[in-house]
Amino acid sequence: MNKATLDDFDEVWEYFHSNKEWFPHVRKFHIRNRLDWGQVILKDGVLITQQQYKRTGKIGHDTDVITKKGDYIIHQIIAKNKGDGSASKVLKEYFDYVNTNVYLTVRDENIPANKFYKKVGMKKEGYINWSNGNMKGTVWLK
């Protein structure tokens, strides 16, 4: 997989800037850190921010899902050209690349994303809530 570097910051930031509806919480310093830590993949018009867990524990504060050391989490996945199949292709390659459990969380109201995760073979693993329970979400596992 192609890991992006700090030299790719402007391109990576454009993915988030173009998708503010779903990623309003992402800040420039956050992206710079992820790039510096090697946690951003950029391939075929698809961006994935991810990391490998260094410990076993809950995936969030308000959740019923526990991840294990060595599992991966995808924080964000964004396709430049939605609907062209590139996200499915790159995500499946990513699953093969890490070759272990991959988790991600998504807001329940993000219906297109939830349909997409089901389509690529992920299974609902549990729930997660943010904002003191006011924002409901689902934890997916592959």
XYZ file of N, CA, C and O in Angstrom:
568
model
N 0.849 -1.179 0.000
C 0.000 0.000 0.000
C 0.896 1.244 0.000
O 1.973 1.226 0.583
N 0.416 2.283 -0.614
C 1.194 3.521 -0.732
C 0.923 4.430 0.455
O -0.158 4.992 0.582
N 1.914 4.590 1.313
C 1.762 5.484 2.458
C 2.104 6.906 2.023
O 3.141 7.147 1.418
N 1.204 7.818 2.349
C 1.428 9.223 2.030
C 2.441 9.800 3.018
O 2.617 9.277 4.128
N 3.076 10.891 2.622
C 4.064 11.563 3.467
C 3.633 13.014 3.669
O 2.652 13.476 3.070
N 4.411 13.721 4.474
C 4.119 15.143 4.699
C 4.121 15.933 3.391
O 3.403 16.931 3.275
N 4.870 15.490 2.402
C 4.873 16.149 1.094
C 3.505 16.063 0.410
O 3.220 16.850 -0.495
N 2.672 15.114 0.817
C 1.338 14.925 0.232
C 0.246 15.682 0.987
O -0.931 15.517 0.692
N 0.635 16.512 1.959
C -0.358 17.152 2.829
C -1.459 17.870 2.058
O -2.642 17.685 2.347
N -1.118 18.705 1.096
C -2.136 19.490 0.384
C -3.154 18.581 -0.308
O -4.360 18.838 -0.249
N -2.685 17.542 -0.935
C -3.593 16.601 -1.606
C -4.484 15.887 -0.584
O -5.692 15.758 -0.772
N -3.881 15.426 0.504
C -4.639 14.731 1.547
C -5.671 15.666 2.165
O -6.836 15.291 2.346
N -5.277 16.906 2.460
C -6.208 17.852 3.072
C -7.399 18.118 2.153
O -8.529 18.287 2.619
N -7.181 18.122 0.854
C -8.278 18.371 -0.089
C -9.361 17.291 0.014
O -10.547 17.581 -0.131
N -8.982 16.059 0.282
C -9.978 14.996 0.466
C -10.921 15.353 1.622
O -12.129 15.198 1.513
N -10.352 15.807 2.725
C -11.169 16.154 3.889
C -11.958 17.429 3.650
O -13.129 17.513 4.005
N -11.321 18.406 3.040
C -11.983 19.688 2.771
C -13.208 19.484 1.867
O -14.229 20.150 2.040
N -13.107 18.546 0.935
C -14.218 18.266 0.015
C -15.314 17.421 0.647
O -16.360 17.209 0.024
N -15.078 16.920 1.850
C -16.049 16.041 2.520
C -16.325 16.517 3.947
O -16.431 15.717 4.873
N -16.433 17.839 4.120
C -16.634 18.427 5.449
C -17.906 17.931 6.129
O -17.967 17.885 7.345
N -18.903 17.550 5.336
C -20.167 17.068 5.909
C -19.937 15.890 6.852
O -20.561 15.786 7.902
N -19.035 14.982 6.451
C -18.811 13.769 7.241
C -17.585 13.853 8.134
O -17.429 13.059 9.052
N -16.705 14.808 7.880
C -15.465 14.902 8.657
C -15.242 16.311 9.208
O -14.141 16.864 9.072
N -16.245 16.894 9.863
C -16.066 18.265 10.364
C -15.063 18.360 11.511
O -14.550 19.436 11.796
N -14.789 17.237 12.154
C -13.921 17.206 13.320
C -12.432 17.114 12.977
O -11.590 17.285 13.839
N -12.102 16.831 11.725
C -10.710 16.620 11.337
C -10.017 17.969 11.151
O -10.496 18.837 10.436
N -8.882 18.121 11.800
C -8.114 19.360 11.772
C -6.771 19.125 11.066
O -6.278 18.002 10.994
N -6.188 20.205 10.585
C -4.925 20.102 9.844
C -3.815 19.467 10.670
O -3.055 18.638 10.165
N -3.713 19.831 11.957
C -2.638 19.256 12.785
C -2.823 17.748 12.925
O -1.850 16.994 12.985
N -4.084 17.302 12.945
C -4.393 15.876 13.037
C -3.860 15.143 11.797
O -3.232 14.084 11.910
N -4.084 15.730 10.637
C -3.625 15.117 9.391
C -2.097 15.119 9.323
O -1.478 14.125 8.939
N -1.485 16.227 9.722
C -0.014 16.285 9.718
C 0.574 15.196 10.620
O 1.552 14.540 10.258
N -0.022 15.014 11.803
C 0.459 13.960 12.708
C 0.317 12.592 12.066
O 1.245 11.780 12.106
N -0.841 12.292 11.501
C -1.058 10.977 10.885
C -0.072 10.737 9.726
O 0.429 9.626 9.556
N 0.181 11.784 8.943
C 1.166 11.653 7.864
C 2.552 11.372 8.437
O 3.271 10.494 7.955
N 2.909 12.099 9.472
C 4.213 11.925 10.122
C 4.372 10.526 10.707
O 5.464 9.962 10.705
N 3.283 9.972 11.204
C 3.308 8.636 11.821
C 3.126 7.502 10.809
O 3.076 6.329 11.189
N 2.980 7.811 9.526
C 2.802 6.774 8.510
C 1.438 6.115 8.539
O 1.300 4.953 8.164
N 0.413 6.854 8.945
C -0.929 6.289 9.107
C -1.904 6.716 8.011
O -3.125 6.560 8.163
N -1.398 7.237 6.896
C -2.254 7.666 5.789
C -1.853 6.896 4.538
O -0.683 6.868 4.157
N -2.840 6.274 3.923
C -2.636 5.549 2.671
C -3.372 6.312 1.583
O -4.529 6.715 1.763
N -2.699 6.509 0.468
C -3.283 7.198 -0.677
C -3.025 6.331 -1.895
O -1.875 6.104 -2.268
N -4.119 5.816 -2.469
C -3.959 4.900 -3.600
C -5.161 4.999 -4.529
O -6.300 4.911 -4.083
N -4.907 5.197 -5.795
C -5.937 5.176 -6.840
C -7.136 6.066 -6.511
O -8.289 5.668 -6.712
N -6.871 7.259 -5.985
C -7.954 8.189 -5.683
C -8.715 7.870 -4.410
O -9.826 8.360 -4.196
N -8.135 7.047 -3.553
C -8.769 6.670 -2.285
C -7.787 6.968 -1.155
O -6.609 6.620 -1.235
N -8.300 7.605 -0.105
C -7.513 7.933 1.071
C -8.023 7.126 2.257
O -9.231 7.040 2.471
N -7.102 6.529 3.001
C -7.443 5.796 4.221
C -6.527 6.298 5.328
O -5.307 6.331 5.155
N -7.115 6.711 6.458
C -6.312 6.954 7.649
C -6.561 5.775 8.578
O -7.699 5.348 8.768
N -5.473 5.240 9.126
C -5.579 3.985 9.876
C -4.426 3.861 10.853
O -3.470 4.621 10.788
N -4.553 2.893 11.734
C -3.447 2.573 12.620
C -3.644 1.186 13.207
O -4.744 0.640 13.201
N -2.558 0.641 13.715
C -2.593 -0.650 14.389
C -2.642 -0.407 15.890
O -1.910 0.429 16.416
N -3.540 -1.142 16.570
C -3.657 -0.997 18.015
C -2.440 -1.570 18.721
O -1.964 -2.648 18.385
N -1.968 -0.846 19.719
C -0.813 -1.281 20.508
C -1.238 -1.931 21.816
O -0.406 -2.411 22.567
N -2.555 -1.925 22.078
C -3.051 -2.530 23.319
C -4.462 -3.061 23.103
O -5.129 -2.692 22.133
N -4.908 -3.899 23.999
C -6.274 -4.404 23.986
C -7.145 -3.449 24.788
O -6.738 -2.985 25.852
N -8.324 -3.141 24.279
C -9.221 -2.246 24.999
C -10.438 -1.878 24.178
O -10.579 -2.276 23.017
N -11.317 -1.114 24.803
C -12.545 -0.685 24.136
C -12.215 0.258 22.980
O -11.279 1.036 23.061
N -13.027 0.189 21.936
C -12.810 1.005 20.747
C -13.203 2.464 20.976
O -12.831 3.344 20.217
N -13.944 2.723 22.047
C -14.351 4.082 22.402
C -14.868 4.098 23.828
O -14.856 3.077 24.514
N -15.341 5.261 24.265
C -15.833 5.376 25.639
C -17.194 4.697 25.818
O -17.413 3.995 26.791
N -18.110 4.912 24.872
C -19.479 4.393 24.966
C -19.682 3.361 23.864
O -20.171 3.665 22.780
N -19.264 2.127 24.143
C -19.285 1.067 23.132
C -19.322 -0.305 23.807
O -19.010 -0.425 24.992
N -19.676 -1.308 23.037
C -19.635 -2.685 23.532
C -18.569 -3.505 22.805
O -18.549 -4.728 22.906
N -17.653 -2.834 22.093
C -16.657 -3.525 21.281
C -15.264 -3.354 21.887
O -14.844 -2.249 22.211
N -14.574 -4.485 21.999
C -13.195 -4.500 22.492
C -12.291 -4.984 21.364
O -12.555 -6.017 20.743
N -11.240 -4.227 21.107
C -10.252 -4.612 20.098
C -9.035 -5.191 20.812
O -8.820 -4.930 21.995
N -8.264 -5.957 20.057
C -7.065 -6.585 20.622
C -5.804 -5.937 20.050
O -5.821 -5.406 18.939
N -4.743 -6.033 20.806
C -3.435 -5.578 20.335
C -3.152 -6.244 18.994
O -3.330 -7.459 18.843
N -2.733 -5.452 18.005
C -2.437 -5.984 16.672
C -3.564 -5.788 15.676
O -3.334 -5.867 14.467
N -4.797 -5.560 16.164
C -5.905 -5.247 15.263
C -5.667 -3.873 14.650
O -4.897 -3.063 15.170
N -6.357 -3.590 13.557
C -6.277 -2.287 12.905
C -7.612 -1.568 13.022
O -8.668 -2.199 13.139
N -7.547 -0.249 12.965
C -8.746 0.578 12.867
C -8.563 1.532 11.699
O -7.475 2.094 11.506
N -9.617 1.661 10.922
C -9.667 2.683 9.884
C -10.402 3.865 10.493
O -11.542 3.731 10.948
N -9.743 5.012 10.503
C -10.375 6.214 11.042
C -11.236 6.898 9.984
O -12.336 7.351 10.283
N -10.713 6.989 8.776
C -11.470 7.587 7.679
C -11.114 6.880 6.383
O -9.984 6.434 6.206
N -12.109 6.802 5.497
C -11.866 6.363 4.123
C -12.670 7.307 3.237
O -13.846 7.547 3.491
N -11.979 7.862 2.240
C -12.620 8.828 1.351
C -12.196 8.515 -0.080
O -11.002 8.390 -0.362
N -13.176 8.411 -0.956
C -12.890 8.220 -2.377
C -13.066 9.552 -3.098
O -14.055 10.261 -2.881
N -12.106 9.882 -3.935
C -12.193 11.117 -4.722
C -13.363 11.037 -5.692
O -14.109 11.990 -5.860
N -13.538 9.888 -6.337
C -14.592 9.698 -7.335
C -15.585 8.664 -6.820
O -15.433 7.470 -7.079
N -16.576 9.133 -6.092
C -17.556 8.227 -5.497
C -18.335 7.472 -6.580
O -18.703 8.036 -7.589
N -18.523 6.177 -6.323
C -19.325 5.362 -7.226
C -18.567 4.707 -8.366
O -19.165 3.985 -9.145
N -17.244 4.923 -8.459
C -16.507 4.327 -9.577
C -15.868 2.985 -9.229
O -15.159 2.395 -10.032
N -16.089 2.491 -8.008
C -15.558 1.198 -7.596
C -14.165 1.251 -6.992
O -13.662 0.245 -6.482
N -13.527 2.408 -7.031
C -12.154 2.505 -6.529
C -12.073 2.253 -5.025
O -11.133 1.599 -4.554
N -13.037 2.742 -4.259
C -12.999 2.542 -2.805
C -13.114 1.062 -2.458
O -12.389 0.573 -1.584
N -14.003 0.343 -3.112
C -14.139 -1.097 -2.865
C -12.843 -1.825 -3.178
O -12.378 -2.655 -2.392
N -12.257 -1.508 -4.313
C -11.026 -2.164 -4.747
C -9.896 -1.902 -3.749
O -9.224 -2.839 -3.301
N -9.685 -0.649 -3.386
C -8.581 -0.305 -2.481
C -8.831 -0.866 -1.089
O -7.909 -1.371 -0.441
N -10.068 -0.813 -0.608
C -10.361 -1.336 0.718
C -10.111 -2.842 0.784
O -9.522 -3.341 1.751
N -10.502 -3.570 -0.235
C -10.241 -5.009 -0.254
C -8.735 -5.293 -0.290
O -8.263 -6.222 0.372
N -7.991 -4.486 -1.034
C -6.529 -4.629 -1.041
C -5.961 -4.337 0.348
O -5.021 -5.004 0.795
N -6.519 -3.345 1.025
C -6.070 -2.999 2.374
C -6.312 -4.166 3.329
O -5.436 -4.514 4.125
N -7.502 -4.792 3.249
C -7.797 -5.944 4.105
C -6.756 -7.042 3.897
O -6.278 -7.646 4.857
N -6.408 -7.308 2.647
C -5.393 -8.322 2.345
C -4.016 -7.894 2.862
O -3.251 -8.718 3.361
N -3.714 -6.615 2.729
C -2.421 -6.071 3.134
C -2.181 -6.234 4.638
O -1.122 -6.689 5.050
N -3.170 -5.877 5.466
C -2.960 -5.971 6.915
C -3.184 -7.392 7.418
O -2.616 -7.787 8.427
N -4.057 -8.147 6.741
C -4.274 -9.565 7.025
C -4.581 -9.854 8.499
O -4.023 -10.772 9.096
N -5.440 -9.034 9.094
C -5.906 -9.245 10.470
C -7.240 -8.520 10.627
O -7.771 -7.977 9.660
N -7.770 -8.506 11.828
C -9.028 -7.805 12.074
C -8.896 -6.322 11.763
O -7.916 -5.686 12.160
N -9.888 -5.786 11.061
C -9.944 -4.355 10.773
C -11.303 -3.850 11.250
O -12.351 -4.363 10.853
N -11.270 -2.842 12.123
C -12.478 -2.217 12.656
C -12.632 -0.829 12.068
O -11.652 -0.197 11.665
N -13.847 -0.355 12.046
C -14.106 1.052 11.789
C -15.431 1.422 12.425
O -16.265 0.559 12.709
N -15.581 2.708 12.695
C -16.816 3.218 13.279
C -17.415 4.235 12.322
O -16.691 4.941 11.615
N -18.739 4.284 12.303
C -19.429 5.221 11.410
C -20.737 5.642 12.048
O -21.380 4.852 12.759
N -21.110 6.883 11.814
C -22.395 7.365 12.316
C -23.533 6.604 11.658
O -23.505 6.325 10.462
N -24.555 6.269 12.449
C -25.711 5.555 11.909
C -26.401 6.350 10.807
O -26.931 5.775 9.859
N -26.378 7.676 10.910
C -27.050 8.519 9.916
C -26.336 8.527 8.570
O -26.901 8.964 7.569
N -25.107 8.024 8.516
C -24.361 7.969 7.265
C -24.742 6.685 6.520
O -23.984 5.713 6.451
N -25.930 6.692 5.976
C -26.499 5.507 5.327
C -25.653 5.022 4.152
O -25.401 3.814 4.034
N -25.176 5.909 3.263
C -24.329 5.395 2.163
C -23.094 4.655 2.654
O -22.735 3.612 2.110
N -22.431 5.172 3.691
C -21.228 4.508 4.213
C -21.583 3.153 4.807
O -20.883 2.165 4.563
N -22.658 3.088 5.578
C -23.055 1.814 6.175
C -23.385 0.776 5.111
O -23.004 -0.391 5.235
N -24.045 1.178 4.039
C -24.341 0.248 2.938
C -23.041 -0.221 2.274
O -22.903 -1.392 1.922
N -22.108 0.704 2.126
C -20.828 0.377 1.506
C -20.064 -0.659 2.328
O -19.532 -1.631 1.778
N -19.999 -0.479 3.642
C -19.245 -1.414 4.482
C -19.853 -2.807 4.429
O -19.127 -3.800 4.410
N -21.164 -2.886 4.390
C -21.825 -4.187 4.248
C -21.481 -4.808 2.891
O -21.165 -5.996 2.802
N -21.495 -3.983 1.850
C -21.222 -4.457 0.492
C -19.811 -5.024 0.352
O -19.591 -5.982 -0.391
N -18.837 -4.452 1.070
C -17.452 -4.944 0.954
C -17.165 -6.098 1.919
O -16.021 -6.495 2.071
N -18.212 -6.622 2.557
C -18.048 -7.824 3.366
C -17.797 -7.611 4.841
O -17.462 -8.558 5.552
N -17.958 -6.386 5.311
C -17.787 -6.148 6.743
C -19.057 -6.565 7.480
O -20.139 -6.607 6.903
N -18.912 -6.875 8.752
C -20.045 -7.295 9.589
C -20.208 -6.304 10.737
O -19.221 -5.810 11.293
N -21.464 -6.058 11.108
C -21.719 -5.211 12.269
C -21.241 -5.940 13.513
O -21.645 -7.066 13.784
N -20.363 -5.267 14.259
C -19.767 -5.878 15.445
C -20.391 -5.338 16.731
O -20.374 -6.012 17.749
N -20.929 -4.129 16.682
C -21.502 -3.547 17.884
C -21.855 -2.097 17.679
O -21.968 -1.619 16.556
N -22.002 -1.405 18.799
C -22.388 0.007 18.744
C -21.285 0.881 19.324
O -20.404 0.427 20.052
N -21.368 2.156 18.975
C -20.541 3.193 19.587
C -21.379 4.466 19.579
O -22.155 4.688 18.644
N -21.281 5.232 20.633
C -21.972 6.511 20.704
C -20.959 7.607 20.991
O -19.988 7.394 21.704
N -21.222 8.771 20.421
C -20.407 9.955 20.673
C -21.314 11.053 21.217
O -22.537 10.921 21.218
N -20.708 12.146 21.657
C -21.447 13.331 22.151
C -22.440 12.952 23.238
O -23.634 13.258 23.142
N -21.933 12.275 24.262
C -22.767 11.876 25.409
C -24.005 11.089 24.990
O -25.079 11.256 25.556
N -23.857 10.229 23.978
C -24.958 9.383 23.536
C -25.885 10.023 22.533
O -26.830 9.389 22.064
N -25.625 11.271 22.167
C -26.502 11.972 21.220
C -26.208 11.635 19.768
O -27.036 11.877 18.897
N -25.041 11.084 19.489
C -24.675 10.696 18.123
C -24.417 9.189 18.130
O -23.446 8.715 18.703
N -25.323 8.453 17.520
C -25.261 6.990 17.494
C -24.405 6.498 16.332
O -24.416 7.081 15.252
N -23.696 5.401 16.590
C -22.864 4.844 15.535
C -22.792 3.341 15.596
O -23.248 2.702 16.559
N -22.211 2.780 14.560
C -22.026 1.340 14.423
C -20.541 1.039 14.298
O -19.804 1.791 13.663
N -20.116 -0.063 14.906
C -18.750 -0.566 14.749
C -18.817 -1.720 13.744
O -19.593 -2.663 13.930
N -18.008 -1.630 12.704
C -17.924 -2.661 11.662
C -16.602 -3.407 11.816
O -15.611 -2.836 12.251
N -16.603 -4.678 11.419
C -15.420 -5.529 11.510
C -15.256 -6.344 10.251
O -16.217 -6.901 9.718
N -14.017 -6.433 9.781
C -13.667 -7.320 8.670
C -12.542 -8.224 9.146
O -11.577 -7.778 9.748
